[in-house]
Tab-separated table of C-alpha atoms and ligand atoms in Angstrom:
chain	number	residue	atom	x	y	z
A	1	UNK	CA	-61.373	-152.569	4.831
A	2	UNK	CA	-60.439	-151.678	1.263
A	3	UNK	CA	-62.634	-149.419	-0.896
A	4	UNK	CA	-63.760	-152.375	-3.055
A	5	UNK	CA	-65.290	-153.933	0.068
A	6	UNK	CA	-66.601	-150.721	1.614
A	7	UNK	CA	-68.395	-149.876	-1.639
A	8	UNK	CA	-70.387	-153.109	-1.360
A	9	UNK	CA	-70.949	-153.466	2.381
A	10	UNK	CA	-70.654	-150.214	4.313
A	11	UNK	CA	-73.530	-148.057	5.500
A	12	UNK	CA	-76.092	-150.836	5.864
A	13	UNK	CA	-76.158	-153.935	8.018
A	14	UNK	CA	-79.306	-155.564	6.603
A	15	UNK	CA	-82.910	-154.706	7.388
A	16	UNK	CA	-83.719	-155.962	10.863
A	17	UNK	CA	-87.425	-156.318	10.103
A	18	UNK	CA	-87.368	-158.255	6.835
A	19	UNK	CA	-83.769	-159.405	6.453
A	20	UNK	CA	-83.579	-157.584	3.108
A	21	UNK	CA	-79.974	-157.304	1.899
A	22	UNK	CA	-80.636	-154.448	-0.517
A	23	UNK	CA	-81.128	-151.090	1.193
A	24	UNK	CA	-84.926	-150.597	1.330
A	25	UNK	CA	-86.287	-147.517	-0.443
A	26	UNK	CA	-87.956	-145.568	2.331
A	27	UNK	CA	-90.385	-143.592	0.198
A	28	UNK	CA	-91.851	-141.516	3.023
A	29	UNK	CA	-91.985	-137.756	3.503
A	30	UNK	CA	-92.313	-137.827	7.245
A	31	UNK	CA	-91.943	-140.004	10.348
A	32	UNK	CA	-94.572	-140.461	13.053
A	33	UNK	CA	-94.062	-140.341	16.837
A	34	UNK	CA	-96.397	-141.623	19.565
A	35	UNK	CA	-96.486	-138.508	21.691
A	36	UNK	CA	-96.188	-134.781	21.190
A	37	UNK	CA	-93.259	-134.787	23.616
A	38	UNK	CA	-91.399	-137.459	21.589
A	39	UNK	CA	-91.531	-135.360	18.433
A	40	UNK	CA	-90.602	-132.211	20.340
A	41	UNK	CA	-87.541	-134.037	21.676
A	42	UNK	CA	-86.404	-134.956	18.169
A	43	UNK	CA	-86.896	-131.385	16.958
A	44	UNK	CA	-84.879	-130.074	19.883
A	45	UNK	CA	-82.080	-132.568	19.238
A	46	UNK	CA	-82.648	-134.246	22.633
A	47	UNK	CA	-83.491	-137.575	20.980
A	48	UNK	CA	-82.326	-139.055	17.659
A	49	UNK	CA	-84.888	-139.635	14.930
A	50	UNK	CA	-86.108	-138.747	11.482
A	51	UNK	CA	-88.429	-135.761	11.053
A	52	UNK	CA	-88.868	-134.944	7.391
A	53	UNK	CA	-87.109	-136.286	4.279
A	54	UNK	CA	-85.857	-132.826	3.258
A	55	UNK	CA	-83.568	-133.060	6.321
A	56	UNK	CA	-82.804	-136.799	6.459
A	57	UNK	CA	-84.178	-140.110	5.185
A	58	UNK	CA	-83.173	-143.710	6.088
A	59	UNK	CA	-82.263	-144.751	2.511
A	60	UNK	CA	-80.246	-141.586	2.095
A	61	UNK	CA	-78.587	-142.160	5.480
A	62	UNK	CA	-77.217	-145.481	4.193
A	63	UNK	CA	-75.792	-143.724	1.124
A	64	UNK	CA	-74.259	-140.996	3.301
A	65	UNK	CA	-72.647	-143.548	5.586
A	66	UNK	CA	-71.179	-145.458	2.622
A	67	UNK	CA	-69.811	-142.311	0.964
A	68	UNK	CA	-68.343	-141.119	4.236
A	69	UNK	CA	-66.601	-144.479	4.781
A	70	UNK	CA	-65.270	-144.476	1.223
A	71	UNK	CA	-63.848	-140.964	1.674
A	72	UNK	CA	-62.751	-141.772	5.229
A	73	UNK	CA	-64.672	-138.706	6.394
A	74	UNK	CA	-66.414	-137.874	9.659
A	75	UNK	CA	-69.788	-137.655	7.938
A	76	UNK	CA	-71.577	-136.961	4.670
A	77	UNK	CA	-74.731	-135.314	3.379
A	78	UNK	CA	-76.281	-136.517	0.142
A	79	UNK	CA	-77.888	-133.927	-2.111
A	80	UNK	CA	-80.250	-133.785	-5.076
A	81	UNK	CA	-77.398	-132.970	-7.497
A	82	UNK	CA	-73.716	-132.149	-7.627
A	83	UNK	CA	-74.663	-128.486	-8.041
A	84	UNK	CA	-76.831	-128.666	-4.901
A	85	UNK	CA	-73.827	-130.030	-2.982
A	86	UNK	CA	-71.524	-127.238	-4.189
A	87	UNK	CA	-74.160	-124.516	-3.696
A	88	UNK	CA	-74.897	-125.779	-0.178
A	89	UNK	CA	-71.232	-125.925	0.867
A	90	UNK	CA	-70.367	-122.518	-0.528
A	91	UNK	CA	-73.449	-120.649	0.695
A	92	UNK	CA	-72.829	-122.199	4.106
A	93	UNK	CA	-69.357	-120.653	4.247
A	94	UNK	CA	-69.591	-117.238	2.571
A	95	UNK	CA	-71.342	-113.954	3.242
A	96	UNK	CA	-71.781	-110.867	1.114
A	97	UNK	CA	-68.375	-109.236	0.596
A	98	UNK	CA	-66.438	-112.501	0.908
A	99	UNK	CA	-64.062	-113.958	-1.661
A	100	UNK	CA	-63.730	-117.456	-3.152
A	101	UNK	CA	-60.622	-118.705	-4.954
A	102	UNK	CA	-61.263	-121.239	-7.667
A	103	UNK	CA	-59.358	-123.058	-10.375
A	104	UNK	CA	-59.877	-122.151	-14.028
A	105	UNK	CA	-60.997	-124.997	-16.258
A	106	UNK	CA	-63.528	-126.597	-13.916
A	107	UNK	CA	-67.096	-127.749	-14.525
A	108	UNK	CA	-69.129	-125.075	-16.365
A	109	UNK	CA	-72.071	-125.249	-13.953
A	110	UNK	CA	-69.785	-124.490	-11.022
A	111	UNK	CA	-68.256	-121.551	-12.883
A	112	UNK	CA	-71.745	-120.206	-13.532
A	113	UNK	CA	-72.781	-120.686	-9.886
A	114	UNK	CA	-69.781	-118.671	-8.743
A	115	UNK	CA	-69.747	-116.003	-11.434
A	116	UNK	CA	-73.411	-115.510	-12.270
A	117	UNK	CA	-75.351	-116.502	-9.170
A	118	UNK	CA	-73.115	-115.897	-6.136
A	119	UNK	CA	-71.919	-112.579	-7.582
A	120	UNK	CA	-75.531	-111.370	-7.280
A	121	UNK	CA	-75.148	-111.721	-3.520
A	122	UNK	CA	-71.878	-109.819	-3.394
A	123	UNK	CA	-69.557	-112.817	-3.313
A	124	UNK	CA	-66.418	-112.299	-5.362
A	125	UNK	CA	-64.766	-115.199	-7.213
A	126	UNK	CA	-61.117	-115.053	-8.225
A	127	UNK	CA	-60.263	-117.598	-10.928
A	128	UNK	CA	-56.717	-118.921	-10.954
A	129	UNK	CA	-54.775	-121.458	-13.021
A	130	UNK	CA	-55.419	-124.591	-10.960
A	131	UNK	CA	-51.794	-125.690	-11.151
A	132	UNK	CA	-50.356	-122.315	-10.029
A	133	UNK	CA	-50.299	-122.848	-6.268
A	134	UNK	CA	-48.347	-119.626	-5.645
A	135	UNK	CA	-51.064	-117.608	-7.384
A	136	UNK	CA	-53.630	-119.050	-4.943
A	137	UNK	CA	-51.452	-118.022	-2.009
A	138	UNK	CA	-51.037	-114.530	-3.475
A	139	UNK	CA	-54.791	-114.046	-4.009
A	140	UNK	CA	-55.735	-114.702	-0.386
A	141	UNK	CA	-56.908	-111.688	1.602
A	142	UNK	CA	-58.831	-111.346	4.863
A	143	UNK	CA	-62.122	-111.797	2.980
A	144	UNK	CA	-61.141	-115.126	1.423
A	145	UNK	CA	-63.266	-117.938	2.832
A	146	UNK	CA	-62.379	-121.002	0.771
A	147	UNK	CA	-60.363	-122.520	-2.065
A	148	UNK	CA	-62.267	-124.665	-4.562
A	149	UNK	CA	-60.629	-127.061	-7.052
A	150	UNK	CA	-61.376	-130.294	-8.904
A	151	UNK	CA	-59.049	-133.316	-8.638
A	152	UNK	CA	-58.828	-133.284	-12.446
A	153	UNK	CA	-60.241	-130.146	-14.036
A	154	UNK	CA	-63.233	-130.999	-16.202
A	155	UNK	CA	-62.650	-130.215	-19.073
A	156	UNK	CA	-59.162	-128.653	-18.756
A	157	UNK	CA	-57.769	-132.033	-17.611
A	158	UNK	CA	-55.180	-130.382	-15.386
A	159	UNK	CA	-54.257	-131.825	-12.003
A	160	UNK	CA	-53.716	-129.330	-9.175
A	161	UNK	CA	-51.069	-129.975	-6.538
A	162	UNK	CA	-53.533	-130.862	-3.766
A	163	UNK	CA	-51.011	-131.276	-0.930
A	164	UNK	CA	-49.490	-127.858	-1.702
A	165	UNK	CA	-52.921	-126.208	-1.964
A	166	UNK	CA	-53.853	-127.865	1.323
A	167	UNK	CA	-50.837	-126.214	2.954
A	168	UNK	CA	-51.790	-122.817	1.493
A	169	UNK	CA	-55.343	-123.178	2.818
A	170	UNK	CA	-54.168	-124.342	6.256
A	171	UNK	CA	-51.759	-121.429	6.514
A	172	UNK	CA	-54.617	-119.029	5.758
A	173	UNK	CA	-56.982	-120.848	8.132
A	174	UNK	CA	-59.573	-121.503	5.398
A	175	UNK	CA	-60.946	-124.801	4.071
A	176	UNK	CA	-59.847	-126.455	0.838
A	177	UNK	CA	-62.944	-127.773	-0.953
A	178	UNK	CA	-62.245	-130.478	-3.542
A	179	UNK	CA	-64.648	-131.791	-6.181
A	180	UNK	CA	-63.824	-135.519	-6.498
A	181	UNK	CA	-66.455	-136.318	-9.151
A	182	UNK	CA	-64.081	-137.261	-11.928
A	183	UNK	CA	-61.761	-139.464	-9.868
A	184	UNK	CA	-64.100	-140.857	-7.146
A	185	UNK	CA	-62.818	-142.128	-3.776
A	186	UNK	CA	-61.617	-145.252	-5.572
A	187	UNK	CA	-58.767	-143.288	-7.201
A	188	UNK	CA	-58.178	-140.708	-4.480
A	189	UNK	CA	-59.394	-139.731	-1.041
A	190	UNK	CA	-58.677	-135.995	-1.191
A	191	UNK	CA	-58.822	-135.842	2.611
A	192	UNK	CA	-55.544	-137.764	2.719
A	193	UNK	CA	-53.952	-134.996	0.624
A	194	UNK	CA	-55.109	-131.898	2.467
A	195	UNK	CA	-58.759	-131.435	1.451
A	196	UNK	CA	-61.133	-130.305	4.194
A	197	UNK	CA	-64.431	-130.808	2.378
A	198	UNK	CA	-65.039	-133.146	-0.554
A	199	UNK	CA	-67.974	-132.665	-2.904
A	200	UNK	CA	-69.339	-135.011	-5.530
A	201	UNK	CA	-71.697	-135.163	-8.406
A	202	UNK	CA	-72.882	-138.728	-7.800
A	203	UNK	CA	-74.716	-138.489	-11.153
A	204	UNK	CA	-71.484	-139.543	-12.843
A	205	UNK	CA	-69.178	-142.471	-11.960
A	206	UNK	CA	-70.813	-143.195	-8.590
A	207	UNK	CA	-74.202	-143.811	-10.177
A	208	UNK	CA	-72.352	-145.218	-13.152
A	209	UNK	CA	-75.306	-145.841	-15.428
A	210	UNK	CA	-76.770	-142.427	-16.168
A	211	UNK	CA	-79.973	-143.154	-14.249
A	212	UNK	CA	-80.178	-140.492	-11.507
A	213	UNK	CA	-78.911	-137.018	-10.610
A	214	UNK	CA	-77.311	-136.655	-7.189
A	215	UNK	CA	-74.507	-135.154	-5.180
A	216	UNK	CA	-72.728	-135.357	-1.853
A	217	UNK	CA	-70.827	-133.315	0.715
A	218	UNK	CA	-68.208	-135.040	2.863
A	219	UNK	CA	-66.427	-133.474	5.835
A	220	UNK	CA	-62.981	-135.089	5.944
A	221	UNK	CA	-62.438	-134.024	9.562
A	222	UNK	CA	-59.250	-132.118	8.674
A	223	UNK	CA	-60.553	-128.604	9.332
A	224	UNK	CA	-60.825	-127.445	12.936
A	225	UNK	CA	-64.258	-125.801	12.978
A	226	UNK	CA	-63.832	-125.005	16.692
A	227	UNK	CA	-61.093	-122.520	15.831
A	228	UNK	CA	-62.000	-121.793	12.223
A	229	UNK	CA	-62.742	-118.688	10.217
A	230	UNK	CA	-66.541	-118.994	10.556
A	231	UNK	CA	-68.112	-117.391	13.596
A	232	UNK	CA	-71.506	-119.122	13.393
A	233	UNK	CA	-69.910	-122.560	12.950
A	234	UNK	CA	-67.450	-121.852	15.803
A	235	UNK	CA	-70.420	-121.057	18.029
A	236	UNK	CA	-72.148	-124.308	17.002
A	237	UNK	CA	-68.937	-126.258	17.676
A	238	UNK	CA	-69.280	-125.489	21.387
A	239	UNK	CA	-72.166	-128.003	21.380
A	240	UNK	CA	-71.326	-130.298	18.462
A	241	UNK	CA	-67.523	-130.344	18.469
A	242	UNK	CA	-65.977	-130.899	15.076
A	243	UNK	CA	-69.302	-132.055	13.615
A	244	UNK	CA	-70.252	-128.377	13.555
A	245	UNK	CA	-69.956	-127.942	9.789
A	246	UNK	CA	-72.190	-130.949	9.129
A	247	UNK	CA	-74.669	-129.763	11.772
A	248	UNK	CA	-74.666	-126.251	10.259
A	249	UNK	CA	-75.395	-127.789	6.856
A	250	UNK	CA	-77.975	-130.339	7.950
A	251	UNK	CA	-79.941	-128.110	10.306
A	252	UNK	CA	-79.641	-124.782	8.531
A	253	UNK	CA	-78.184	-124.456	5.022
A	254	UNK	CA	-79.053	-127.792	3.425
A	255	UNK	CA	-82.416	-127.809	5.184
A	256	UNK	CA	-83.206	-124.280	4.001
A	257	UNK	CA	-82.017	-124.664	0.405
A	258	UNK	CA	-84.059	-127.839	-0.025
A	259	UNK	CA	-81.546	-129.838	-2.069
A	260	UNK	CA	-82.341	-133.282	-0.655
A	261	UNK	CA	-82.254	-136.384	-2.882
A	262	UNK	CA	-85.287	-138.539	-3.622
A	263	UNK	CA	-85.015	-141.852	-1.691
A	264	UNK	CA	-85.246	-143.785	-4.961
A	265	UNK	CA	-82.217	-141.889	-6.267
A	266	UNK	CA	-80.252	-142.656	-3.103
A	267	UNK	CA	-81.018	-146.327	-3.747
A	268	UNK	CA	-79.716	-146.039	-7.330
A	269	UNK	CA	-76.501	-144.422	-6.043
A	270	UNK	CA	-76.018	-147.205	-3.476
A	271	UNK	CA	-76.483	-149.789	-6.199
A	272	UNK	CA	-74.050	-147.972	-8.488
A	273	UNK	CA	-71.447	-147.751	-5.744
A	274	UNK	CA	-71.326	-151.544	-5.392
A	275	UNK	CA	-69.578	-151.853	-8.763
A	276	UNK	CA	-67.549	-148.629	-8.530
A	277	UNK	CA	-64.155	-150.314	-8.217
A	278	UNK	CA	-64.744	-152.783	-11.053
A	279	UNK	CA	-66.051	-150.063	-13.332
A	280	UNK	CA	-63.329	-147.514	-12.509
A	281	UNK	CA	-60.573	-150.032	-13.235
A	282	UNK	CA	-62.079	-150.630	-16.636
A	283	UNK	CA	-62.835	-146.941	-17.350
A	284	UNK	CA	-59.186	-146.153	-16.592
A	285	UNK	CA	-57.797	-149.055	-18.648
A	286	UNK	CA	-59.961	-148.239	-21.655
A	287	UNK	CA	-59.228	-144.494	-21.404
A	288	UNK	CA	-55.470	-145.072	-21.310
A	289	UNK	CA	-55.619	-147.387	-24.332
A	290	UNK	CA	-57.801	-144.948	-26.251
A	291	UNK	CA	-55.540	-142.001	-25.338
A	292	UNK	CA	-52.500	-143.903	-26.621
A	293	UNK	CA	-54.337	-144.843	-29.813
A	294	UNK	CA	-55.438	-141.242	-30.459
A	295	UNK	CA	-52.011	-139.895	-29.524
A	296	UNK	CA	-50.321	-141.789	-32.360
A	297	UNK	CA	-53.140	-141.227	-34.884
A	298	UNK	CA	-51.936	-139.016	-37.782
A	299	UNK	CA	-55.290	-137.207	-38.116
A	300	UNK	CA	-55.530	-136.226	-34.433
A	301	UNK	CA	-54.082	-132.802	-33.517
A	302	UNK	CA	-53.719	-133.371	-29.786
A	303	UNK	CA	-54.858	-135.559	-26.886
A	304	UNK	CA	-55.188	-134.481	-23.280
A	305	UNK	CA	-55.226	-137.357	-20.793
A	306	UNK	CA	-53.317	-137.025	-17.532
A	307	UNK	CA	-52.664	-140.763	-17.476
A	308	UNK	CA	-50.551	-140.586	-20.667
A	309	UNK	CA	-46.844	-141.106	-19.998
A	310	UNK	CA	-45.957	-137.828	-21.730
A	311	UNK	CA	-48.624	-135.743	-19.952
A	312	UNK	CA	-47.206	-132.995	-17.746
A	313	UNK	CA	-49.553	-134.253	-15.004
A	314	UNK	CA	-48.450	-137.881	-15.124
A	315	UNK	CA	-46.302	-137.438	-12.019
A	316	UNK	CA	-49.310	-136.230	-10.039
A	317	UNK	CA	-51.439	-139.077	-11.398
A	318	UNK	CA	-48.874	-141.467	-9.970
A	319	UNK	CA	-48.571	-139.578	-6.689
A	320	UNK	CA	-52.271	-138.907	-6.072
A	321	UNK	CA	-54.351	-141.401	-8.084
A	322	UNK	CA	-52.276	-144.571	-7.828
A	323	UNK	CA	-51.201	-144.218	-11.457
A	324	UNK	CA	-54.764	-144.271	-12.826
A	325	UNK	CA	-55.727	-141.329	-15.009
A	326	UNK	CA	-59.521	-141.648	-14.807
A	327	UNK	CA	-62.097	-142.206	-17.549
A	328	UNK	CA	-62.148	-138.761	-19.166
A	329	UNK	CA	-60.018	-137.424	-21.990
A	330	UNK	CA	-60.195	-134.592	-24.492
A	331	UNK	CA	-59.085	-134.756	-28.094
A	332	UNK	CA	-58.481	-132.096	-30.755
A	333	UNK	CA	-59.420	-132.757	-34.366
A	334	UNK	CA	-58.121	-129.582	-36.014
A	335	UNK	CA	-61.280	-127.491	-36.195
A	336	UNK	CA	-64.916	-127.360	-35.161
A	337	UNK	CA	-66.317	-128.770	-38.412
A	338	UNK	CA	-64.121	-131.864	-38.195
A	339	UNK	CA	-65.055	-132.277	-34.525
A	340	UNK	CA	-68.757	-132.082	-35.431
A	341	UNK	CA	-68.382	-134.542	-38.308
A	342	UNK	CA	-66.447	-136.904	-36.041
A	343	UNK	CA	-69.218	-136.799	-33.406
A	344	UNK	CA	-71.896	-137.297	-36.062
A	345	UNK	CA	-70.030	-140.317	-37.477
A	346	UNK	CA	-69.691	-142.224	-34.193
A	347	UNK	CA	-71.959	-145.260	-34.052
A	348	UNK	CA	-71.256	-146.755	-30.619
A	349	UNK	CA	-70.403	-143.611	-28.622
A	350	UNK	CA	-73.306	-141.330	-27.736
A	351	UNK	CA	-73.341	-137.527	-28.066
A	352	UNK	CA	-74.706	-136.161	-24.791
A	353	UNK	CA	-74.064	-133.945	-21.758
A	354	UNK	CA	-73.030	-136.501	-19.168
A	355	UNK	CA	-69.946	-138.406	-18.104
A	356	UNK	CA	-69.150	-141.435	-16.013
A	357	UNK	CA	-71.775	-143.677	-17.597
A	358	UNK	CA	-70.942	-147.323	-18.430
A	359	UNK	CA	-71.365	-146.257	-22.066
A	360	UNK	CA	-68.797	-144.262	-24.027
A	361	UNK	CA	-70.010	-140.650	-24.309
A	362	UNK	CA	-68.795	-137.660	-26.299
A	363	UNK	CA	-69.617	-133.961	-26.396
A	364	UNK	CA	-68.400	-130.769	-28.085
A	365	UNK	CA	-67.958	-128.617	-24.944
A	366	UNK	CA	-67.485	-125.203	-26.610
A	367	UNK	CA	-70.931	-125.254	-28.238
A	368	UNK	CA	-72.795	-127.021	-25.420
A	369	UNK	CA	-71.771	-126.906	-21.732
A	370	UNK	CA	-69.718	-123.752	-22.351
A	371	UNK	CA	-71.954	-122.067	-24.965
A	372	UNK	CA	-72.544	-119.062	-22.645
A	373	UNK	CA	-68.849	-118.160	-22.601
A	374	UNK	CA	-67.032	-116.215	-25.343
A	375	UNK	CA	-63.768	-117.301	-26.948
A	376	UNK	CA	-61.637	-115.030	-24.688
A	377	UNK	CA	-63.123	-116.720	-21.637
A	378	UNK	CA	-62.845	-120.230	-23.089
A	379	UNK	CA	-59.042	-120.235	-23.507
A	380	UNK	CA	-58.186	-120.163	-19.773
A	381	UNK	CA	-60.971	-122.681	-19.142
A	382	UNK	CA	-59.158	-125.121	-21.414
A	383	UNK	CA	-61.949	-125.254	-23.995
A	384	UNK	CA	-61.160	-124.954	-27.714
A	385	UNK	CA	-63.367	-125.096	-30.786
A	386	UNK	CA	-61.799	-128.289	-32.106
A	387	UNK	CA	-62.111	-130.111	-28.775
A	388	UNK	CA	-64.219	-133.202	-28.156
A	389	UNK	CA	-64.558	-134.514	-24.611
A	390	UNK	CA	-64.746	-138.283	-24.286
A	391	UNK	CA	-66.006	-140.199	-21.274
A	392	UNK	CA	-64.613	-143.626	-22.028
A	393	UNK	CA	-67.047	-146.415	-21.154
A	394	UNK	CA	-66.609	-149.998	-20.029
A	395	UNK	CA	-67.374	-151.650	-23.374
A	396	UNK	CA	-64.781	-153.981	-24.961
A	397	UNK	CA	-61.848	-151.729	-25.827
A	398	UNK	CA	-61.608	-153.082	-29.399
A	399	UNK	CA	-65.163	-151.930	-30.141
A	400	UNK	CA	-64.491	-148.411	-28.841
A	401	UNK	CA	-61.303	-148.109	-30.885
A	402	UNK	CA	-62.992	-149.380	-34.038
A	403	UNK	CA	-65.761	-146.810	-33.619
A	404	UNK	CA	-63.279	-143.950	-33.144
A	405	UNK	CA	-61.150	-145.190	-36.036
A	406	UNK	CA	-64.047	-145.147	-38.507
A	407	UNK	CA	-65.432	-141.816	-37.232
A	408	UNK	CA	-62.054	-140.065	-37.569
A	409	UNK	CA	-61.705	-141.468	-41.080
A	410	UNK	CA	-65.194	-140.237	-42.005
A	411	UNK	CA	-64.543	-136.768	-40.509
A	412	UNK	CA	-61.210	-136.345	-42.271
A	413	UNK	CA	-62.630	-137.602	-45.568
A	414	UNK	CA	-65.365	-134.948	-45.351
A	415	UNK	CA	-62.784	-132.175	-44.898
A	416	UNK	CA	-60.845	-133.137	-48.041
B	501	LIG	C1	-71.464	-132.916	-13.394
B	501	LIG	C2	-70.521	-132.251	-12.501
B	501	LIG	C3	-70.975	-131.400	-11.485
B	501	LIG	C4	-72.419	-131.069	-11.283
B	501	LIG	O1	-73.165	-132.169	-10.895
B	501	LIG	P1	-74.720	-132.398	-11.244
B	501	LIG	O2	-75.005	-133.691	-10.584
B	501	LIG	O3	-74.863	-132.401	-12.719
B	501	LIG	O4	-75.447	-131.241	-10.613
B	501	LIG	C5	-70.026	-130.849	-10.640
B	501	LIG	N1	-68.718	-131.103	-10.797
B	501	LIG	C6	-68.249	-131.894	-11.771
B	501	LIG	C7	-66.787	-132.130	-11.899
B	501	LIG	C8	-69.130	-132.497	-12.667
B	501	LIG	O5	-68.662	-133.270	-13.652
């Protein structure tokens, strides 16, 4: 089945008790068993069953099954946030003294996790231009445990060569972890282009309405955990086969870190997913139109949207994302004051720290998401003082353009 259909139907076959067609919200912490032996069997893995919602929950299981189908993975684990997904994956693969390779210009929270938090535990992060595949290959040593990139760097808006990075990772025997938040499985299934693990912030386009924080981990099935670089997972694979990474997460790392989603939030993600395809088509259409409009506007310094015909990444957008550039773009308005005045003059678009909502959203990244970084650090991350990030919504395009038109005029007028 096609993603449009999977997004609506997969992961749930109707409630056998009531016939409910919406996935029921199973708002329960724990699950009762008749006998002491029955519960002991579930704990020991001798019988299937739910134990405690921090480990698994029926509503969340439906979401995991749907996400796994959409990514064509072998299984998924839903988390309380995108950061919980990334933290769980990475802490499950590294030990003190290990090295991570990551692309520059990715989500600020991920940069902080790697550079501020994981460094406290002796994990070294090497940051590399996401499009310089050779530099990734050159930075690999015997301590390197994974490569981490985003499908489109947020906010750098660069598109790494996933198939080439996949080959570099395979050669080194380490997994390629890809954050597919900005593109979603509707534009790309990274597993088909060499990714071993896919992570998501489901708070964004998957939820689609800005109503719940969530994340997900998907094992694409590409990495051979039985012969991989991770001794504990190799050991587990003797019993679980290639489900070893998911078992290691579910029964150890994810369980111990406590990053499970609330059942209500899993329900909101399932509901959001149903309209993913319809919304993404419109996000992409509106973003391309807005990028073209801004690109020819005399008062705009620059526009960065990989879907633009003259973008250096347009070839990869065609190769990897079916020609759709996503719903995010960045725009330069000359300097910070003009950017601020532009944001303050918008009437329809909202100024906030989110993306992927049905509504058009803007933010000034340098002074918000990236406020902890100095100007030397911001350059390689693709963040400049005059930059505004736009998450283009699904409103009528004409209304978005009119709002941007008047706000640019107001900002430029102010500067005169
Ligand atoms: C938002 C975001 C995250 C973090 O997700 P949360 O749900 O906010 O924890 C990770 N990666 C990308 C690309 C994001 O946009």
